[in-house]
C-alpha cells in the first residue's frame, strides 16, 4: 500500500473528510486530494498529517521504509530540525532557506569526485547575519481564485526581508488569497513583488483588470 493510500486509509479510520483534515493542518481540500492521489507532502506536512490522524509517520511509510530513510525526514530529524524551524518567524525562516539554497547549490557544483573530499572545505567560524529592510505587506490580496477587488485603503502591515542582491528590486509584499495556483502558491503565502513595465516570458505577474 502506497503512502497516498495510507493517508486516505488513516483519514477514513479517523472519521474525517478531506476538508476536515485540511482544516486541521492548514491546507485546502484540494491539497488533501493530491496527497491521497499522487502528490507527496513535505516532511513537515507529513508530520502534521500524522499528528492530526493520530498515527506514527512510520505507519504511513511502513511499506516504503527504505525510501523513507533515504528521502524523508526521520522522527529524530523532525524533532531536531523541522520543529525548531516552525518556531522561527518569517525572517528567521528566510535566513535558513537562503543558507540551504546556497549550500545545496555549492554541493551540486562540486561534482561526485569532489564530494568525496568535500571535508577539505572550511566553513566560516562566524555567523553571517544579513541586514534587513522593511516592506509594506498587503495581506491576502493576490487572488489565486475568481478575482478580488483591490482597494486603495487596504490595511498595510510591515514585513522584514533580508537586504540581499536577490531582493534588490522588491518593493512590497502581498499575500495570496485562494488555492487555484497550488502547488506553486498556497493560500496565505507571502509574495515578494518587483514592479516592472514589461513581463518577460516565464515571469509570473500580478495584474489589475477592471478593478480586480
XYZ file of N, CA and C in Angstrom:
636
model
N 0.855 -1.195 0.000
C 0.000 0.000 0.000
C 0.887 1.241 0.000
N 0.597 2.195 -0.884
C 1.431 3.381 -1.027
C 1.180 4.386 0.093
N 2.043 5.393 0.155
C 1.877 6.481 1.120
C 0.516 7.145 0.936
N 0.136 7.380 -0.313
C -1.142 8.048 -0.594
C -2.328 7.233 -0.053
N -2.256 5.919 -0.265
C -3.331 5.047 0.225
C -3.369 5.017 1.748
N -2.175 5.062 2.380
C -2.106 5.043 3.843
C -2.751 6.302 4.435
N -2.474 7.453 3.806
C -3.076 8.704 4.285
C -4.594 8.620 4.179
N -5.075 8.131 3.051
C -6.513 8.007 2.834
C -7.132 7.035 3.839
N -6.459 5.898 4.042
C -6.957 4.890 4.981
C -7.017 5.453 6.404
N -5.935 6.128 6.829
C -5.884 6.678 8.186
C -6.933 7.776 8.370
N -7.147 8.574 7.331
C -8.166 9.636 7.426
C -9.555 9.034 7.608
N -9.865 8.006 6.829
C -11.181 7.372 6.937
C -11.355 6.684 8.288
N -10.271 6.048 8.766
C -10.341 5.399 10.079
C -10.589 6.424 11.185
N -10.097 7.652 10.970
C -10.289 8.717 11.949
C -11.669 9.354 11.807
N -12.378 9.034 10.713
C -13.711 9.579 10.501
C -13.700 11.020 10.032
N -12.637 11.418 9.314
C -12.518 12.792 8.842
C -12.746 12.880 7.339
N -13.342 13.973 6.891
C -13.425 14.258 5.463
C -12.120 14.907 5.028
N -11.908 14.995 3.724
C -10.709 15.666 3.221
C -10.677 17.125 3.668
N -11.825 17.768 3.658
C -11.896 19.165 4.070
C -11.552 19.322 5.544
N -12.048 18.402 6.376
C -11.759 18.481 7.808
C -10.280 18.278 8.093
N -9.669 17.319 7.405
C -8.237 17.103 7.593
C -7.455 18.322 7.125
N -7.878 18.909 6.005
C -7.221 20.114 5.511
C -7.271 21.242 6.517
N -8.432 21.407 7.167
C -8.571 22.455 8.180
C -7.631 22.221 9.357
N -7.426 20.956 9.704
C -6.572 20.632 10.857
C -5.105 20.968 10.593
N -4.667 20.842 9.338
C -3.248 21.071 9.045
C -3.033 22.337 8.228
N -4.104 23.111 8.008
C -3.961 24.412 7.361
C -3.765 24.394 5.866
N -4.390 23.431 5.169
C -4.323 23.409 3.706
C -5.730 23.244 3.144
N -5.865 23.455 1.838
C -7.168 23.330 1.190
C -7.532 21.864 0.964
N -8.822 21.612 0.767
C -9.306 20.258 0.483
C -8.613 19.676 -0.753
N -8.364 20.526 -1.769
C -7.723 20.044 -2.994
C -6.307 19.538 -2.727
N -5.643 20.123 -1.731
C -4.303 19.660 -1.380
C -4.354 18.257 -0.795
N -5.337 18.017 0.082
C -5.501 16.667 0.653
C -5.813 15.664 -0.452
N -6.639 16.066 -1.407
C -6.938 15.189 -2.545
C -5.645 14.800 -3.255
N -4.764 15.783 -3.453
C -3.481 15.495 -4.096
C -2.631 14.535 -3.286
N -2.608 14.741 -1.952
C -1.838 13.839 -1.092
C -2.341 12.402 -1.201
N -3.629 12.223 -1.423
C -4.212 10.878 -1.471
C -4.162 10.269 -2.871
N -3.674 11.043 -3.835
C -3.592 10.518 -5.206
C -2.146 10.354 -5.669
N -1.452 11.469 -5.855
C -0.108 11.336 -6.428
C 0.897 12.368 -5.930
N 0.467 13.258 -5.056
C 1.372 14.299 -4.573
C 1.905 13.932 -3.202
N 3.206 14.110 -2.987
C 3.806 13.769 -1.707
C 3.962 15.016 -0.850
N 3.500 14.955 0.390
C 3.649 16.112 1.286
C 5.108 16.286 1.699
N 5.437 17.508 2.098
C 6.772 17.748 2.628
C 6.927 17.010 3.955
N 8.164 16.914 4.426
C 8.409 16.232 5.698
C 7.639 16.900 6.829
N 7.621 18.238 6.812
C 6.922 18.975 7.866
C 5.422 18.693 7.809
N 4.837 18.725 6.585
C 3.399 18.482 6.447
C 3.061 17.046 6.798
N 3.962 16.121 6.452
C 3.710 14.722 6.773
C 3.606 14.527 8.277
N 4.471 15.238 9.017
C 4.392 15.160 10.474
C 3.074 15.697 10.998
N 2.586 16.792 10.405
C 1.306 17.370 10.817
C 0.153 16.415 10.493
N 0.225 15.769 9.330
C -0.810 14.807 8.942
C -0.854 13.656 9.933
N 0.333 13.124 10.274
C 0.397 12.014 11.221
C -0.185 12.412 12.577
N 0.141 13.620 13.034
C -0.389 14.094 14.314
C -1.912 14.230 14.255
N -2.409 14.801 13.157
C -3.856 15.017 13.027
C -4.619 13.704 12.951
N -4.001 12.682 12.357
C -4.670 11.395 12.189
C -4.385 10.432 13.346
N -3.515 10.849 14.267
C -3.216 10.006 15.418
C -2.437 8.759 15.065
N -1.560 8.861 14.059
C -0.746 7.710 13.661
C 0.720 8.117 13.668
N 1.593 7.122 13.614
C 3.025 7.373 13.545
C 3.418 7.547 12.080
N 4.420 8.390 11.844
C 4.896 8.584 10.470
C 5.320 7.261 9.858
N 5.900 6.387 10.673
C 6.329 5.084 10.157
C 5.157 4.244 9.662
N 3.972 4.457 10.228
C 2.781 3.748 9.730
C 2.495 4.158 8.295
N 2.597 5.461 8.034
C 2.309 5.944 6.684
C 3.340 5.449 5.680
N 4.558 5.168 6.174
C 5.633 4.733 5.286
C 6.034 3.269 5.507
N 5.174 2.474 6.146
C 5.611 1.151 6.551
C 5.997 0.252 5.381
N 5.465 0.510 4.184
C 5.838 -0.299 3.020
C 6.915 0.388 2.186
N 7.406 1.531 2.656
C 8.412 2.274 1.906
C 9.520 2.722 2.852
N 9.914 1.857 3.776
C 10.868 2.233 4.816
C 12.211 2.675 4.231
N 12.696 1.943 3.232
C 13.996 2.301 2.654
C 13.947 3.680 2.022
N 12.887 3.949 1.264
C 12.756 5.258 0.630
C 12.600 6.348 1.675
N 11.892 6.011 2.750
C 11.683 6.987 3.829
C 13.005 7.462 4.400
N 13.885 6.497 4.716
C 15.149 6.872 5.344
C 16.076 7.584 4.368
N 15.868 7.353 3.074
C 16.728 7.989 2.082
C 16.253 9.387 1.724
N 14.947 9.559 1.563
C 14.409 10.805 1.016
C 13.491 11.577 1.956
N 13.151 11.034 3.124
C 12.214 11.701 4.014
C 12.843 11.884 5.388
N 12.330 12.837 6.109
C 12.846 13.103 7.447
C 12.466 11.976 8.398
N 13.401 11.594 9.237
C 13.114 10.636 10.293
C 12.431 11.368 11.448
N 11.932 10.609 12.399
C 11.309 11.221 13.572
C 12.314 12.105 14.302
N 13.561 11.637 14.390
C 14.604 12.415 15.065
C 14.869 13.732 14.321
N 14.874 13.665 12.976
C 15.093 14.889 12.194
C 13.929 15.858 12.353
N 12.720 15.318 12.453
C 11.563 16.177 12.680
C 11.699 16.933 13.993
N 12.189 16.233 15.027
C 12.334 16.843 16.343
C 13.451 17.887 16.360
N 14.590 17.564 15.732
C 15.755 18.437 15.818
C 15.754 19.565 14.791
N 15.124 19.333 13.625
C 15.211 20.317 12.547
C 13.879 20.973 12.214
N 12.874 20.158 11.970
C 11.601 20.698 11.482
C 10.885 21.509 12.556
N 10.767 20.955 13.754
C 10.032 21.655 14.808
C 10.693 22.985 15.192
N 12.037 23.027 15.361
C 12.652 24.335 15.634
C 12.441 25.329 14.488
N 12.440 24.824 13.240
C 12.219 25.703 12.089
C 10.843 26.352 12.161
N 9.855 25.594 12.600
C 8.488 26.117 12.696
C 8.373 27.220 13.748
N 9.262 27.206 14.727
C 9.203 28.212 15.793
C 9.772 29.562 15.362
N 10.493 29.573 14.232
C 11.084 30.823 13.756
C 10.021 31.714 13.129
N 10.252 33.030 13.171
C 9.363 33.929 12.435
C 9.772 33.921 10.970
N 9.055 34.690 10.132
C 9.314 34.665 8.692
C 10.746 35.093 8.366
N 11.281 36.036 9.150
C 12.652 36.497 8.922
C 13.646 35.359 9.168
N 13.477 34.651 10.274
C 14.376 33.548 10.592
C 14.286 32.427 9.572
N 13.056 32.098 9.136
C 12.887 31.041 8.146
C 13.520 31.419 6.814
N 13.430 32.706 6.452
C 14.041 33.138 5.189
C 15.556 32.990 5.242
N 16.143 33.302 6.389
C 17.595 33.164 6.525
C 18.013 31.700 6.395
N 17.261 30.806 7.071
C 17.563 29.374 6.981
C 17.407 28.889 5.547
N 16.333 29.319 4.875
C 16.092 28.910 3.492
C 17.233 29.351 2.582
N 17.716 30.577 2.809
C 18.800 31.089 1.974
C 20.071 30.264 2.142
N 20.381 29.895 3.387
C 21.568 29.084 3.639
C 21.428 27.718 2.971
N 20.251 27.104 3.082
C 20.021 25.795 2.466
C 20.181 25.853 0.957
N 19.612 26.884 0.331
C 19.709 27.019 -1.120
C 21.163 27.185 -1.552
N 21.881 28.081 -0.870
C 23.270 28.340 -1.227
C 24.136 27.090 -1.039
N 23.953 26.396 0.075
C 24.755 25.210 0.345
C 24.413 24.068 -0.603
N 23.133 23.944 -0.959
C 22.734 22.913 -1.921
C 23.363 23.180 -3.281
N 23.346 24.448 -3.704
C 23.972 24.810 -4.973
C 25.474 24.539 -4.933
N 26.102 24.836 -3.788
C 27.543 24.602 -3.663
C 27.873 23.121 -3.786
N 27.072 22.274 -3.106
C 27.338 20.834 -3.149
C 27.124 20.276 -4.543
N 26.102 20.783 -5.250
C 25.865 20.320 -6.619
C 27.017 20.703 -7.534
N 27.591 21.882 -7.308
C 28.672 22.368 -8.167
C 29.976 21.608 -7.943
N 30.113 20.923 -6.817
C 31.355 20.218 -6.522
C 31.551 19.004 -7.414
N 30.454 18.355 -7.784
C 30.558 17.137 -8.579
C 30.830 15.931 -7.707
N 30.608 14.739 -8.254
C 30.731 13.492 -7.495
C 32.134 13.283 -6.944
N 33.167 13.549 -7.768
C 34.533 13.310 -7.308
C 34.912 14.261 -6.186
N 34.548 15.512 -6.346
C 34.900 16.492 -5.320
C 34.171 16.235 -4.018
N 32.958 15.652 -4.124
C 32.197 15.380 -2.908
C 32.937 14.422 -1.979
N 33.734 13.522 -2.556
C 34.459 12.564 -1.732
C 35.433 13.275 -0.797
N 35.978 14.391 -1.252
C 36.947 15.131 -0.458
C 36.394 16.457 0.034
N 35.069 16.546 0.141
C 34.454 17.830 0.483
C 34.809 18.289 1.887
N 35.399 17.380 2.688
C 35.754 17.762 4.050
C 36.865 18.797 4.081
N 37.570 19.000 2.955
C 38.687 19.944 2.960
C 38.202 21.386 2.945
N 36.924 21.607 2.607
C 36.406 22.963 2.604
C 36.144 23.410 4.036
N 36.648 24.586 4.376
C 36.469 25.114 5.715
C 35.247 26.014 5.763
N 34.413 25.801 6.745
C 33.239 26.637 6.925
C 33.618 27.865 7.737
N 32.995 28.995 7.487
C 33.299 30.205 8.277
C 32.966 29.981 9.737
N 33.785 30.544 10.611
C 33.579 30.344 12.044
C 32.593 31.342 12.622
N 32.317 32.424 11.867
C 31.399 33.434 12.369
C 30.055 33.304 11.671
N 29.001 33.514 12.421
C 27.676 33.515 11.822
C 27.488 34.773 10.977
N 27.009 34.586 9.749
C 26.787 35.715 8.854
C 25.315 36.103 8.929
N 25.037 37.282 9.420
C 23.672 37.779 9.530
C 23.487 38.915 8.531
N 22.572 38.707 7.599
C 22.326 39.750 6.611
C 21.524 40.881 7.237
N 21.823 42.113 6.849
C 20.961 43.228 7.281
C 19.580 43.055 6.664
N 18.608 43.680 7.269
C 17.245 43.563 6.758
C 16.707 44.932 6.376
N 15.632 44.916 5.629
C 14.904 46.150 5.343
C 13.413 45.876 5.445
N 12.648 46.926 5.608
C 11.219 46.789 5.862
C 10.411 47.115 4.609
N 9.385 46.289 4.358
C 8.492 46.491 3.217
C 7.060 46.616 3.697
N 6.229 47.255 2.890
C 4.786 47.211 3.113
C 4.276 45.822 2.727
N 3.391 45.281 3.557
C 2.828 43.958 3.304
C 1.313 44.077 3.227
N 0.767 43.844 2.024
C -0.672 43.897 1.799
C -1.202 42.467 1.909
N -1.949 42.206 2.965
C -2.333 40.839 3.276
C -3.391 40.293 2.324
N -3.120 39.089 1.809
C -4.084 38.267 1.075
C -4.859 39.049 0.015
N -4.123 39.711 -0.871
C -4.768 40.481 -1.931
C -4.482 39.949 -3.330
N -3.503 39.062 -3.473
C -3.244 38.470 -4.785
C -4.170 37.274 -4.939
N -5.216 37.445 -5.737
C -6.242 36.418 -5.818
C -5.787 35.234 -6.658
N -5.731 34.060 -6.029
C -5.492 32.814 -6.755
C -6.835 32.102 -6.823
N -7.823 32.786 -7.349
C -9.173 32.246 -7.388
C -9.991 32.967 -8.443
N -11.120 33.549 -8.058
C -12.038 34.148 -9.031
C -11.862 35.650 -9.188
N -10.830 36.214 -8.605
C -10.636 37.659 -8.697
C -11.006 38.325 -7.398
N -10.372 39.447 -7.128
C -10.612 40.134 -5.859
C -10.502 41.629 -6.066
N -11.455 42.358 -5.515
C -11.430 43.810 -5.635
C -10.198 44.371 -4.930
N -9.523 45.317 -5.555
C -8.352 45.955 -4.960
C -8.739 47.357 -4.503
N -8.629 47.606 -3.217
C -8.977 48.906 -2.651
C -7.719 49.725 -2.409
N -7.867 51.035 -2.499
C -6.732 51.912 -2.250
C -6.406 52.027 -0.765
N -7.398 51.737 0.086
C -7.211 51.948 1.519
C -7.092 50.638 2.286
N -6.516 49.603 1.660
C -6.380 48.323 2.350
C -5.399 48.470 3.507
N -5.608 47.722 4.600
C -4.670 47.784 5.726
C -3.279 47.336 5.293
N -2.281 48.032 5.760
C -0.901 47.709 5.402
C -0.130 47.330 6.658
N 0.503 46.169 6.625
C 1.418 45.778 7.690
C 2.847 45.987 7.208
N 3.796 45.759 8.095
C 5.202 45.842 7.726
C 5.834 44.472 7.859
N 6.761 44.161 6.962
C 7.444 42.869 6.994
C 8.924 43.110 6.745
N 9.783 42.339 7.419
C 11.223 42.464 7.214
C 11.707 41.372 6.275
N 12.575 41.744 5.332
C 13.189 40.767 4.445
C 14.697 40.992 4.448
N 15.486 39.957 4.129
C 16.934 40.141 4.068
C 17.300 41.155 2.985
N 18.202 42.054 3.310
C 18.649 43.067 2.359
C 19.801 42.485 1.536
N 19.432 41.664 0.539
C 20.408 40.953 -0.283
C 20.160 41.285 -1.749
N 21.150 41.060 -2.629
C 21.005 41.402 -4.046
C 19.793 40.758 -4.712
N 19.459 39.526 -4.315
C 18.328 38.841 -4.942
C 17.019 39.605 -4.758
N 16.915 40.366 -3.678
C 15.676 41.087 -3.374
C 15.814 42.592 -3.624
N 16.839 42.990 -4.374
C 17.137 44.409 -4.542
C 15.959 45.176 -5.155
N 15.246 44.539 -6.108
C 14.165 45.233 -6.814
C 12.799 45.017 -6.182
N 12.743 44.262 -5.113
C 11.460 44.022 -4.447
C 11.002 45.303 -3.751
N 9.765 45.723 -4.025
C 9.251 46.972 -3.473
C 8.172 46.767 -2.417
N 7.436 45.658 -2.480
C 6.421 45.383 -1.470
C 6.080 43.903 -1.461
N 5.366 43.476 -0.429
C 4.941 42.080 -0.303
C 3.421 42.021 -0.329
N 2.900 40.910 -0.825
C 1.454 40.769 -0.933
C 1.075 39.321 -0.622
N -0.064 39.137 0.044
C -0.485 37.798 0.436
C -1.339 37.130 -0.635
N -1.254 35.805 -0.714
C -2.047 35.025 -1.671
C -3.408 34.705 -1.069
N -4.451 34.882 -1.845
C -5.811 34.578 -1.399
C -6.439 33.576 -2.355
N -6.628 32.333 -1.910
C -7.208 31.295 -2.752
C -6.218 30.179 -3.029
N -6.703 29.104 -3.650
C -5.853 27.926 -3.837
C -5.753 27.466 -5.289
N -6.167 28.309 -6.249
C -6.182 27.853 -7.639
C -4.783 27.709 -8.245
N -3.756 28.249 -7.573
C -2.396 28.141 -8.111
C -1.544 27.125 -7.348
N -2.177 26.303 -6.511
C -1.420 25.229 -5.865
C -0.965 24.236 -6.946
N 0.220 23.595 -6.799
C 1.111 23.680 -5.637
C 2.174 24.772 -5.736
N 2.073 25.641 -6.750
C 3.077 26.698 -6.873
C 2.947 27.709 -5.754
N 1.716 28.172 -5.509
C 1.445 29.101 -4.414
C 0.263 28.595 -3.615
N 0.338 28.731 -2.299
C -0.723 28.281 -1.411
C -1.426 29.478 -0.768
N -2.664 29.257 -0.403
C -3.441 30.282 0.282
C -2.684 30.766 1.518
N -2.469 32.086 1.617
C -1.744 32.639 2.756
C -0.258 32.828 2.534
N 0.291 32.318 1.417
C 1.709 32.541 1.128
C 1.996 34.039 0.957
N 3.241 34.415 1.176
C 3.661 35.810 1.004
C 4.525 35.909 -0.250
N 4.146 36.812 -1.162
C 4.900 37.023 -2.393
C 5.699 38.319 -2.291
N 6.936 38.287 -2.760
C 7.753 39.497 -2.839
C 7.663 40.011 -4.272
N 7.225 41.259 -4.428
C 6.854 41.773 -5.749
C 7.853 42.802 -6.257
N 8.260 42.638 -7.528
C 9.120 43.598 -8.216
C 8.289 44.319 -9.274
N 7.925 45.585 -9.056
C 7.187 46.324 -10.088
C 8.046 46.484 -11.346
N 7.448 46.306 -12.522
C 8.174 46.466 -13.781
C 7.204 46.813 -14.893
N 7.727 47.421 -15.949
C 6.902 47.835 -17.073
C 6.545 46.664 -17.976
N 7.445 45.719 -18.126
C 7.233 44.587 -19.027
C 7.378 43.282 -18.263
N 6.602 42.298 -18.677
C 6.688 40.965 -18.086
C 7.370 40.043 -19.086
N 8.448 39.428 -18.647
C 9.201 38.542 -19.526
C 8.555 37.167 -19.611
N 8.918 36.408 -20.655
C 8.442 35.029 -20.786
C 8.876 34.239 -19.554
N 7.951 33.458 -19.001
C 8.163 32.627 -17.802
C 8.089 33.410 -16.499
N 7.920 34.737 -16.572
C 7.669 35.501 -15.352
C 6.225 35.271 -14.885
N 5.990 35.457 -13.616
C 4.628 35.405 -13.077
C 4.268 36.805 -12.614
N 3.136 37.312 -13.106
C 2.765 38.677 -12.806
C 1.482 38.773 -12.011
N 1.317 39.910 -11.334
C 0.065 40.253 -10.650
C -0.532 41.427 -11.417
N -1.784 41.290 -11.849
C -2.398 42.297 -12.694
C -3.706 42.785 -12.103
N -4.056 44.034 -12.381
C -5.360 44.584 -12.010
C -6.174 44.732 -13.295
N -7.304 44.030 -13.360
C -8.173 44.066 -14.536
C -9.579 44.472 -14.074
N -10.074 45.576 -14.613
C -11.409 46.072 -14.235
C -11.558 46.217 -12.721
N -10.513 46.702 -12.091
C -10.578 46.939 -10.649
C -10.403 45.716 -9.783
N -10.107 44.565 -10.389
C -9.882 43.336 -9.614
C -8.484 42.801 -9.891
